[in-house]
C-alpha cells in the first residue's frame, strides 16, 4: 500500500511540475498572434496556392499514369487538396494552428 501511495504522489507531483512548462506558455502566445494580410498579399498568396494545387494535381495524375495510384485514390487526394485550398481561402490564407504531436511522448 505504501508503494502505491508513493507512486501516486510522485505522479501527481510530476504532473503539477509540467503545468508551468515554458513551452506550454509559448504555445498559448503563438495562438493569439495573427497577421492581417493586405489585399495584394492575399492575392499573391492565392496565386501561389493555386499554382501549388495545379502542380499537385499534375503529380497525382502522373502517379495514376504510372500505376502507383488508382483513379479513386487520386480523386480522393485531389478533393482533399481542393478542400484544403478552400479552407485556406476562407481563413484569409492564415496558416492553421499547429497541434502538438504528443502521441510519441506516451511511449
PDB file of C-alpha atoms in Angstrom:
ATOM      1  CA  UNK A   1       0.000   0.000   0.000  1.00  0.00           C
ATOM      2  CA  UNK A   2       2.863   2.354   0.762  1.00  0.00           C
ATOM      3  CA  UNK A   3       4.356   1.745  -2.690  1.00  0.00           C
ATOM      4  CA  UNK A   4       1.061   2.652  -4.330  1.00  0.00           C
ATOM      5  CA  UNK A   5       0.800   5.849  -2.285  1.00  0.00           C
ATOM      6  CA  UNK A   6       4.364   6.853  -3.154  1.00  0.00           C
ATOM      7  CA  UNK A   7       3.768   6.186  -6.853  1.00  0.00           C
ATOM      8  CA  UNK A   8       0.571   8.253  -6.846  1.00  0.00           C
ATOM      9  CA  UNK A   9       2.225  11.165  -5.061  1.00  0.00           C
ATOM     10  CA  UNK A  10       5.179  11.053  -7.447  1.00  0.00           C
ATOM     11  CA  UNK A  11       2.895  11.018 -10.469  1.00  0.00           C
ATOM     12  CA  UNK A  12       0.861  13.944  -9.122  1.00  0.00           C
ATOM     13  CA  UNK A  13       3.967  15.990  -8.372  1.00  0.00           C
ATOM     14  CA  UNK A  14       5.358  15.361 -11.869  1.00  0.00           C
ATOM     15  CA  UNK A  15       2.055  16.420 -13.379  1.00  0.00           C
ATOM     16  CA  UNK A  16       1.995  19.645 -11.352  1.00  0.00           C
ATOM     17  CA  UNK A  17       5.590  20.469 -12.289  1.00  0.00           C
ATOM     18  CA  UNK A  18       4.775  20.170 -16.007  1.00  0.00           C
ATOM     19  CA  UNK A  19       1.872  22.634 -15.787  1.00  0.00           C
ATOM     20  CA  UNK A  20       4.248  25.610 -15.712  1.00  0.00           C
ATOM     21  CA  UNK A  21       6.491  24.379 -18.518  1.00  0.00           C
ATOM     22  CA  UNK A  22       7.756  27.283 -20.698  1.00  0.00           C
ATOM     23  CA  UNK A  23       6.809  25.510 -23.925  1.00  0.00           C
ATOM     24  CA  UNK A  24       3.151  25.475 -22.877  1.00  0.00           C
ATOM     25  CA  UNK A  25       3.247  29.216 -22.238  1.00  0.00           C
ATOM     26  CA  UNK A  26       4.883  29.939 -25.618  1.00  0.00           C
ATOM     27  CA  UNK A  27       2.249  27.851 -27.369  1.00  0.00           C
ATOM     28  CA  UNK A  28      -0.525  29.993 -25.879  1.00  0.00           C
ATOM     29  CA  UNK A  29       1.231  33.172 -27.068  1.00  0.00           C
ATOM     30  CA  UNK A  30       1.527  31.860 -30.619  1.00  0.00           C
ATOM     31  CA  UNK A  31      -2.191  31.088 -30.794  1.00  0.00           C
ATOM     32  CA  UNK A  32      -3.218  34.656 -30.010  1.00  0.00           C
ATOM     33  CA  UNK A  33      -0.937  36.328 -32.575  1.00  0.00           C
ATOM     34  CA  UNK A  34      -2.337  36.638 -36.081  1.00  0.00           C
ATOM     35  CA  UNK A  35      -1.132  38.630 -39.079  1.00  0.00           C
ATOM     36  CA  UNK A  36      -3.628  40.537 -41.184  1.00  0.00           C
ATOM     37  CA  UNK A  37      -2.703  40.378 -44.864  1.00  0.00           C
ATOM     38  CA  UNK A  38      -3.417  43.184 -47.282  1.00  0.00           C
ATOM     39  CA  UNK A  39      -5.444  42.501 -50.409  1.00  0.00           C
ATOM     40  CA  UNK A  40      -2.285  42.479 -52.523  1.00  0.00           C
ATOM     41  CA  UNK A  41      -0.659  39.962 -50.183  1.00  0.00           C
ATOM     42  CA  UNK A  42      -3.767  37.783 -50.197  1.00  0.00           C
ATOM     43  CA  UNK A  43      -3.905  37.766 -53.994  1.00  0.00           C
ATOM     44  CA  UNK A  44      -0.200  36.877 -54.222  1.00  0.00           C
ATOM     45  CA  UNK A  45      -0.601  34.031 -51.725  1.00  0.00           C
ATOM     46  CA  UNK A  46      -3.746  32.848 -53.536  1.00  0.00           C
ATOM     47  CA  UNK A  47      -1.843  32.784 -56.824  1.00  0.00           C
ATOM     48  CA  UNK A  48       0.950  30.695 -55.287  1.00  0.00           C
ATOM     49  CA  UNK A  49      -1.530  28.356 -53.583  1.00  0.00           C
ATOM     50  CA  UNK A  50      -3.391  27.838 -56.890  1.00  0.00           C
ATOM     51  CA  UNK A  51      -0.109  27.021 -58.614  1.00  0.00           C
ATOM     52  CA  UNK A  52       0.719  24.516 -55.858  1.00  0.00           C
ATOM     53  CA  UNK A  53      -2.720  22.941 -56.247  1.00  0.00           C
ATOM     54  CA  UNK A  54      -2.248  22.632 -60.011  1.00  0.00           C
ATOM     55  CA  UNK A  55       1.213  21.093 -59.540  1.00  0.00           C
ATOM     56  CA  UNK A  56      -0.140  18.592 -57.016  1.00  0.00           C
ATOM     57  CA  UNK A  57      -2.874  17.591 -59.467  1.00  0.00           C
ATOM     58  CA  UNK A  58      -0.270  17.031 -62.191  1.00  0.00           C
ATOM     59  CA  UNK A  59       1.835  14.947 -59.809  1.00  0.00           C
ATOM     60  CA  UNK A  60      -1.145  12.798 -58.793  1.00  0.00           C
ATOM     61  CA  UNK A  61      -2.055  12.300 -62.475  1.00  0.00           C
ATOM     62  CA  UNK A  62       1.478  11.045 -63.132  1.00  0.00           C
ATOM     63  CA  UNK A  63       1.195   8.557 -60.260  1.00  0.00           C
ATOM     64  CA  UNK A  64      -2.074   7.283 -61.766  1.00  0.00           C
ATOM     65  CA  UNK A  65      -0.465   7.096 -65.206  1.00  0.00           C
ATOM     66  CA  UNK A  66       2.445   5.043 -63.835  1.00  0.00           C
ATOM     67  CA  UNK A  67       0.118   2.751 -61.892  1.00  0.00           C
ATOM     68  CA  UNK A  68       1.220   3.754 -58.384  1.00  0.00           C
ATOM     69  CA  UNK A  69      -2.285   5.027 -57.504  1.00  0.00           C
ATOM     70  CA  UNK A  70      -5.762   4.032 -58.546  1.00  0.00           C
ATOM     71  CA  UNK A  71      -8.101   6.618 -60.058  1.00  0.00           C
ATOM     72  CA  UNK A  72     -10.326   6.528 -56.942  1.00  0.00           C
ATOM     73  CA  UNK A  73      -7.390   7.205 -54.615  1.00  0.00           C
ATOM     74  CA  UNK A  74      -6.249  10.033 -56.855  1.00  0.00           C
ATOM     75  CA  UNK A  75      -9.725  11.570 -56.853  1.00  0.00           C
ATOM     76  CA  UNK A  76      -9.816  11.440 -53.045  1.00  0.00           C
ATOM     77  CA  UNK A  77      -6.419  13.109 -52.815  1.00  0.00           C
ATOM     78  CA  UNK A  78      -7.348  15.843 -55.276  1.00  0.00           C
ATOM     79  CA  UNK A  79     -10.621  16.542 -53.466  1.00  0.00           C
ATOM     80  CA  UNK A  80      -8.698  16.751 -50.183  1.00  0.00           C
ATOM     81  CA  UNK A  81      -6.268  19.254 -51.724  1.00  0.00           C
ATOM     82  CA  UNK A  82      -9.175  21.313 -53.060  1.00  0.00           C
ATOM     83  CA  UNK A  83     -10.913  21.309 -49.656  1.00  0.00           C
ATOM     84  CA  UNK A  84      -7.677  22.481 -48.068  1.00  0.00           C
ATOM     85  CA  UNK A  85      -7.387  25.322 -50.582  1.00  0.00           C
ATOM     86  CA  UNK A  86     -10.994  26.384 -49.901  1.00  0.00           C
ATOM     87  CA  UNK A  87     -10.340  26.294 -46.153  1.00  0.00           C
ATOM     88  CA  UNK A  88      -7.226  28.435 -46.585  1.00  0.00           C
ATOM     89  CA  UNK A  89      -9.188  30.860 -48.747  1.00  0.00           C
ATOM     90  CA  UNK A  90     -11.985  31.117 -46.154  1.00  0.00           C
ATOM     91  CA  UNK A  91      -9.417  31.813 -43.423  1.00  0.00           C
ATOM     92  CA  UNK A  92      -7.704  34.544 -45.473  1.00  0.00           C
ATOM     93  CA  UNK A  93      -4.702  32.289 -46.127  1.00  0.00           C
ATOM     94  CA  UNK A  94      -3.687  32.236 -42.469  1.00  0.00           C
ATOM     95  CA  UNK A  95      -1.545  29.263 -41.546  1.00  0.00           C
ATOM     96  CA  UNK A  96      -3.666  26.845 -39.485  1.00  0.00           C
ATOM     97  CA  UNK A  97      -2.600  26.406 -35.860  1.00  0.00           C
ATOM     98  CA  UNK A  98      -0.166  23.596 -35.222  1.00  0.00           C
ATOM     99  CA  UNK A  99      -1.346  20.778 -32.977  1.00  0.00           C
ATOM    100  CA  UNK A 100       1.442  19.410 -30.836  1.00  0.00           C
ATOM    101  CA  UNK A 101       2.373  15.808 -31.516  1.00  0.00           C
ATOM    102  CA  UNK A 102       2.134  14.302 -28.065  1.00  0.00           C
ATOM    103  CA  UNK A 103       1.458  10.748 -29.159  1.00  0.00           C
ATOM    104  CA  UNK A 104       5.138   9.852 -29.496  1.00  0.00           C
ATOM    105  CA  UNK A 105       5.776  11.068 -25.946  1.00  0.00           C
ATOM    106  CA  UNK A 106       3.408   8.476 -24.480  1.00  0.00           C
ATOM    107  CA  UNK A 107       5.724   5.546 -25.195  1.00  0.00           C
TER     108      UNK A 107
END
